[in-house]
GROMACS .gro file of C-alpha atoms in nm:
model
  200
    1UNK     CA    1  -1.866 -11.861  -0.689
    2UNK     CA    2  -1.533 -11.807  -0.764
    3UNK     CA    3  -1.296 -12.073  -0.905
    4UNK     CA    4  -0.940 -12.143  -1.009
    5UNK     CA    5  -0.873 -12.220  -1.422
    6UNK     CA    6  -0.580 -12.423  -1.470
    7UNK     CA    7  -0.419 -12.379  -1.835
    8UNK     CA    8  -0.317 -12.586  -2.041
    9UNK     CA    9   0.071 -12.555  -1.932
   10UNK     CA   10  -0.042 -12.634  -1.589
   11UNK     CA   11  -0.016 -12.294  -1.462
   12UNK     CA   12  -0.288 -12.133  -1.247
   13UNK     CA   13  -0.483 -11.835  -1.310
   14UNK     CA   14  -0.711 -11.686  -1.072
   15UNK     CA   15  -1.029 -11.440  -1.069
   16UNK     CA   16  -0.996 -11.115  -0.898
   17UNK     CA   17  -1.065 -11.145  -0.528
   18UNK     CA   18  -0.905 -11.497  -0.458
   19UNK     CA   19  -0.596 -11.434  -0.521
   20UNK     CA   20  -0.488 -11.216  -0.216
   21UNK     CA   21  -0.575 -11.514   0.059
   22UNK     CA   22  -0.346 -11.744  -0.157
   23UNK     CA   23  -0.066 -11.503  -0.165
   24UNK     CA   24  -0.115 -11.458   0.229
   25UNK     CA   25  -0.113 -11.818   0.281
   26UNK     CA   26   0.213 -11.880   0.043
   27UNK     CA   27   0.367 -11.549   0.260
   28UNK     CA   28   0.330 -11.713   0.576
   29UNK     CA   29   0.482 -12.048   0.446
   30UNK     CA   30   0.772 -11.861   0.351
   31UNK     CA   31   0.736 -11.617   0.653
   32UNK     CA   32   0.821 -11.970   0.866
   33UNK     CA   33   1.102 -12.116   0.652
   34UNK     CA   34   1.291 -11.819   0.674
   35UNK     CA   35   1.145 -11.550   0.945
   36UNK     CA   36   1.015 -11.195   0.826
   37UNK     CA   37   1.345 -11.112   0.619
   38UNK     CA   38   1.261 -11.365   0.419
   39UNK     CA   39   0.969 -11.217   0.277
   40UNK     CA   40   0.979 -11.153  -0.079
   41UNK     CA   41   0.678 -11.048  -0.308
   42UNK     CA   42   0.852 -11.148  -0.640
   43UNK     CA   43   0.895 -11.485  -0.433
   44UNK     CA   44   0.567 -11.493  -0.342
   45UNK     CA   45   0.471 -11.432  -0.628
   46UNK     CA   46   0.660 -11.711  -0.794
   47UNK     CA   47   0.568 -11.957  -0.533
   48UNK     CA   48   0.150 -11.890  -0.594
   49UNK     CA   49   0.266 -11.938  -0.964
   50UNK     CA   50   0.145 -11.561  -1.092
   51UNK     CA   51   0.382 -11.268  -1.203
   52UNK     CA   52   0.522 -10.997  -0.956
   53UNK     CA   53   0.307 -10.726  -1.066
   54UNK     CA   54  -0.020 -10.960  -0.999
   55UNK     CA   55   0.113 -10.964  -0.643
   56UNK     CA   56   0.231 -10.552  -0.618
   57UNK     CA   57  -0.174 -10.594  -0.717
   58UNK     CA   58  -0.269 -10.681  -0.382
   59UNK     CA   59   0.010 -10.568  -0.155
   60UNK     CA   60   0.168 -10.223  -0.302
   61UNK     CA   61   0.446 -10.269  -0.090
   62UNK     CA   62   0.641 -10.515   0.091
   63UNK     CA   63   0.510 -10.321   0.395
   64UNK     CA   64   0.184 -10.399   0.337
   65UNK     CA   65   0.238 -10.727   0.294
   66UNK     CA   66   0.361 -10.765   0.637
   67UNK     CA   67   0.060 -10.531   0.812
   68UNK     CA   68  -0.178 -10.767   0.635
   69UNK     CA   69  -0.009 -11.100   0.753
   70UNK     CA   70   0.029 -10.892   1.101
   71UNK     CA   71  -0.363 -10.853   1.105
   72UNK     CA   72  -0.390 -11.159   1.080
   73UNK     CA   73  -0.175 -11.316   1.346
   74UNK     CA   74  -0.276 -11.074   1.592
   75UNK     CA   75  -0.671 -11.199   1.528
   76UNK     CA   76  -0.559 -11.531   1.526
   77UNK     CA   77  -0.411 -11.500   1.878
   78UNK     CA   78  -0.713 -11.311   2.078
   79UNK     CA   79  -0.924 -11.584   1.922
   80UNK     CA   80  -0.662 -11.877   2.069
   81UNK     CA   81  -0.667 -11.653   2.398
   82UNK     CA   82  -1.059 -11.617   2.395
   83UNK     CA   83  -1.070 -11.957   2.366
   84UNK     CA   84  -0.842 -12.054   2.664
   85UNK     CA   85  -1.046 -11.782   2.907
   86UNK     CA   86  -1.339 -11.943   2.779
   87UNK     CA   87  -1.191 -12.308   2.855
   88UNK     CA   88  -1.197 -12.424   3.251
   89UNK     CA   89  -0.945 -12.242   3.377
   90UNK     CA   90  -1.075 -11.939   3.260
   91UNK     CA   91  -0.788 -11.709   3.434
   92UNK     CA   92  -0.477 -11.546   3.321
   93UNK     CA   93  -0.254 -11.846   3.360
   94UNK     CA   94  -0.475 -12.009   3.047
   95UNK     CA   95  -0.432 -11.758   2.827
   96UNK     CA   96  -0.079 -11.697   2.912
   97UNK     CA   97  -0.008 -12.042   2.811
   98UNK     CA   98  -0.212 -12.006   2.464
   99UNK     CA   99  -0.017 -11.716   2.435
  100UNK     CA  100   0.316 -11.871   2.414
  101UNK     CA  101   0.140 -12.166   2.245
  102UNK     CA  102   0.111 -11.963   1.981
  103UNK     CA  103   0.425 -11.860   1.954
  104UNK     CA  104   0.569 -12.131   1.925
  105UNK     CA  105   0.309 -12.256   1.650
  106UNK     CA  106   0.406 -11.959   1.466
  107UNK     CA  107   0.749 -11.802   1.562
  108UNK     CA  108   0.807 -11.613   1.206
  109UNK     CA  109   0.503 -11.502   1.216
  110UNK     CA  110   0.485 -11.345   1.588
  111UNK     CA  111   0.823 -11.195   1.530
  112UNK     CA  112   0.644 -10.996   1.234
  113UNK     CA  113   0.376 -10.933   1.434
  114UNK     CA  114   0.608 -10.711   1.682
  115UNK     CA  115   0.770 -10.538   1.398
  116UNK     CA  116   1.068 -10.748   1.385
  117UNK     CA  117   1.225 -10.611   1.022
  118UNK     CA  118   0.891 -10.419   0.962
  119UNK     CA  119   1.014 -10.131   1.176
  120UNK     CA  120   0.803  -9.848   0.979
  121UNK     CA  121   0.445 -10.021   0.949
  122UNK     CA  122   0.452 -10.144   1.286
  123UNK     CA  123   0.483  -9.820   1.403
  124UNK     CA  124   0.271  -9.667   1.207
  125UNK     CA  125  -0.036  -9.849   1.173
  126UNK     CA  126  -0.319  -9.819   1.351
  127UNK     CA  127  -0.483 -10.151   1.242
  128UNK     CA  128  -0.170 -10.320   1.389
  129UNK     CA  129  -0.196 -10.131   1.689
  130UNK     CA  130  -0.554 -10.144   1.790
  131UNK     CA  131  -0.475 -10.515   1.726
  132UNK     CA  132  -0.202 -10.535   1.986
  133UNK     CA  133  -0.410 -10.356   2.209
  134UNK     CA  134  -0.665 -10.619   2.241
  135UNK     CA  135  -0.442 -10.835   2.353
  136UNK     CA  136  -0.364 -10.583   2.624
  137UNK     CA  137  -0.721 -10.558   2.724
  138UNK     CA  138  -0.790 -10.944   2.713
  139UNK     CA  139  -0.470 -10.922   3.001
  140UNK     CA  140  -0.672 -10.637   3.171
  141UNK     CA  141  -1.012 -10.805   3.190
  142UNK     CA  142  -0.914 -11.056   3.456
  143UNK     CA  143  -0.730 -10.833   3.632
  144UNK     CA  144  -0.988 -10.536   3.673
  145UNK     CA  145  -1.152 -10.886   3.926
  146UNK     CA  146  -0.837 -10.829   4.129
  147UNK     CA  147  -0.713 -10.498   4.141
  148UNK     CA  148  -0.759 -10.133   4.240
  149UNK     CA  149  -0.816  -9.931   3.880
  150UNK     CA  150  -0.539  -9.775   3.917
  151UNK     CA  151  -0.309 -10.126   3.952
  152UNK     CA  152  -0.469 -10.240   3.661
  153UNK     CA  153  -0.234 -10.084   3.354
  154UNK     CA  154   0.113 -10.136   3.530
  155UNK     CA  155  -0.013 -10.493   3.645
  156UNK     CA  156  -0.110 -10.608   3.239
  157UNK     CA  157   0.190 -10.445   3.106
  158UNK     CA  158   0.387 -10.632   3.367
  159UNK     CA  159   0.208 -10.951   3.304
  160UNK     CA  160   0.221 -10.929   2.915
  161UNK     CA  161   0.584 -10.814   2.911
  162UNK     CA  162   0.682 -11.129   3.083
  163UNK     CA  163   0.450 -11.351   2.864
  164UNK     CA  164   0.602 -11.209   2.584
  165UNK     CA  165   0.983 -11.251   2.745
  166UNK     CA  166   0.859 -11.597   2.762
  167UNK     CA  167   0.743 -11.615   2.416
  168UNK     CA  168   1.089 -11.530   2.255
  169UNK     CA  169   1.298 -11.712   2.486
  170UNK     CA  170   1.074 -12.062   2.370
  171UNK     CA  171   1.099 -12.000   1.960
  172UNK     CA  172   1.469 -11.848   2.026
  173UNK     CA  173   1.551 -12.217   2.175
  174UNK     CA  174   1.692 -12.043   2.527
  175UNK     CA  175   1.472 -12.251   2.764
  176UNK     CA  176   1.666 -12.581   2.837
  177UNK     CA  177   1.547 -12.864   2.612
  178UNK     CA  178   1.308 -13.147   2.756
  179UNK     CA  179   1.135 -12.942   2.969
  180UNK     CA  180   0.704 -12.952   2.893
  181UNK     CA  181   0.657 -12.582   2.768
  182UNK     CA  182   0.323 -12.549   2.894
  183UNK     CA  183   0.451 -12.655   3.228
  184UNK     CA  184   0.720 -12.401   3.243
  185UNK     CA  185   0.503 -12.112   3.153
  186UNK     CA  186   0.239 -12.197   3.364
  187UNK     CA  187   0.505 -12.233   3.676
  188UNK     CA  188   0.640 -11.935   3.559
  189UNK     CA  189   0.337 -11.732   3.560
  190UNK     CA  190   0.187 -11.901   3.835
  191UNK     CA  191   0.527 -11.713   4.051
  192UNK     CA  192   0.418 -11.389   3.868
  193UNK     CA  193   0.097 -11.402   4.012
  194UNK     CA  194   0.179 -11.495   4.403
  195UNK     CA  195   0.119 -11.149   4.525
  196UNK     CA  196  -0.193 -11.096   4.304
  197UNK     CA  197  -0.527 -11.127   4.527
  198UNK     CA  198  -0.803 -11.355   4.450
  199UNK     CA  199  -1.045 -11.253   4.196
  200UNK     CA  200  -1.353 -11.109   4.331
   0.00000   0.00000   0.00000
């Protein structure tokens, strides 16, 4: 099993292999106290209490620092959307709403997670991008019930364009205060959908 040793200065030194899931978890602290330009792996570093080459250890770059905290937003929200289609609604409008849920549970993080200051990776990698395009295909699923084939692609990238819209505006603070966000996404999807037919 492996274990943290604590020194005798009070400083923590860890075994190969456990150290990359703290520095993760310390990045995505810092990822929501400052958004995705605040990411720093000297900071990190600093923060998880071990020297900036242990961290350019784990993460060469600052790069892929972000595709790995990416990764794992993106697997963290098809799980949180699997889970709403699973619930009993089990439609579009529940996993719209987990969507933006999310969002706003992790606003640094989902701006990283669409490239936002990480320009170059997000482009580039096809981890991030096979990640995004789950997402797209959980959309798709429910609407392959309703639609011709070939509605189906325009009809998800209309639907997940919007739920992302959505998504922004709430952790941007442009969606007028006191309102239940759940309620105004669902009403807002729920007008998205009007001309949709009724799954089969």
């Amino acid at each position: 099993m492996v274990t943290d040793k604590t020194t005798e200065k009070g400083s923590t030194r860890y075994h190969h292999g456990n150290l990359r899931p703290t520095l993760l978890s310390v990045a995505r602290a810092l990822l929501e106290e400052g958004g995705p330009q605040a990411l720093s792996l000297r900071e990190i570093g600093r923060r998880a209490g071990v020297s900036a080459p242990a961290a350019y250890h784990y993460f060469s770059s600052l790069d892929a620092l972000a595709a790995a905290l990416a990764e794992q937003g993106f697997a963290e929200l098809s799980e949180e959307i699997d889970a709403a289609l699973a619930g009993p609604r089990r439609h579009l409008l529940a996993g719209g709403i987990a969507y933006v849920a999310f969002a706003r549970a992790n606003p640094g993080l989902y701006r990283l997670m669409f490239g936002e200051g990480f320009q170059a990776y997000s482009k580039g990698n096809e981890a991030i991008g096979a990640s995004r395009m789950r997402v797209y295909r959980q959309m798709k699923e429910d609407l392959e019930k309703r639609l011709a084939p070939e509605k189906v692609a325009n009809a998800a990238l209309f639907l997940w364009s919007l739920t992302h819209g959505l998504a922004l505006l709430t952790i941007d603070g442009q969606i007028e205060p006191g309102v239940d966000p759940d309620a105004r996404v669902a009403e807002v999807l729920k007008l998205a959908g009007l001309g949709l037919p009724a799954a089969k």
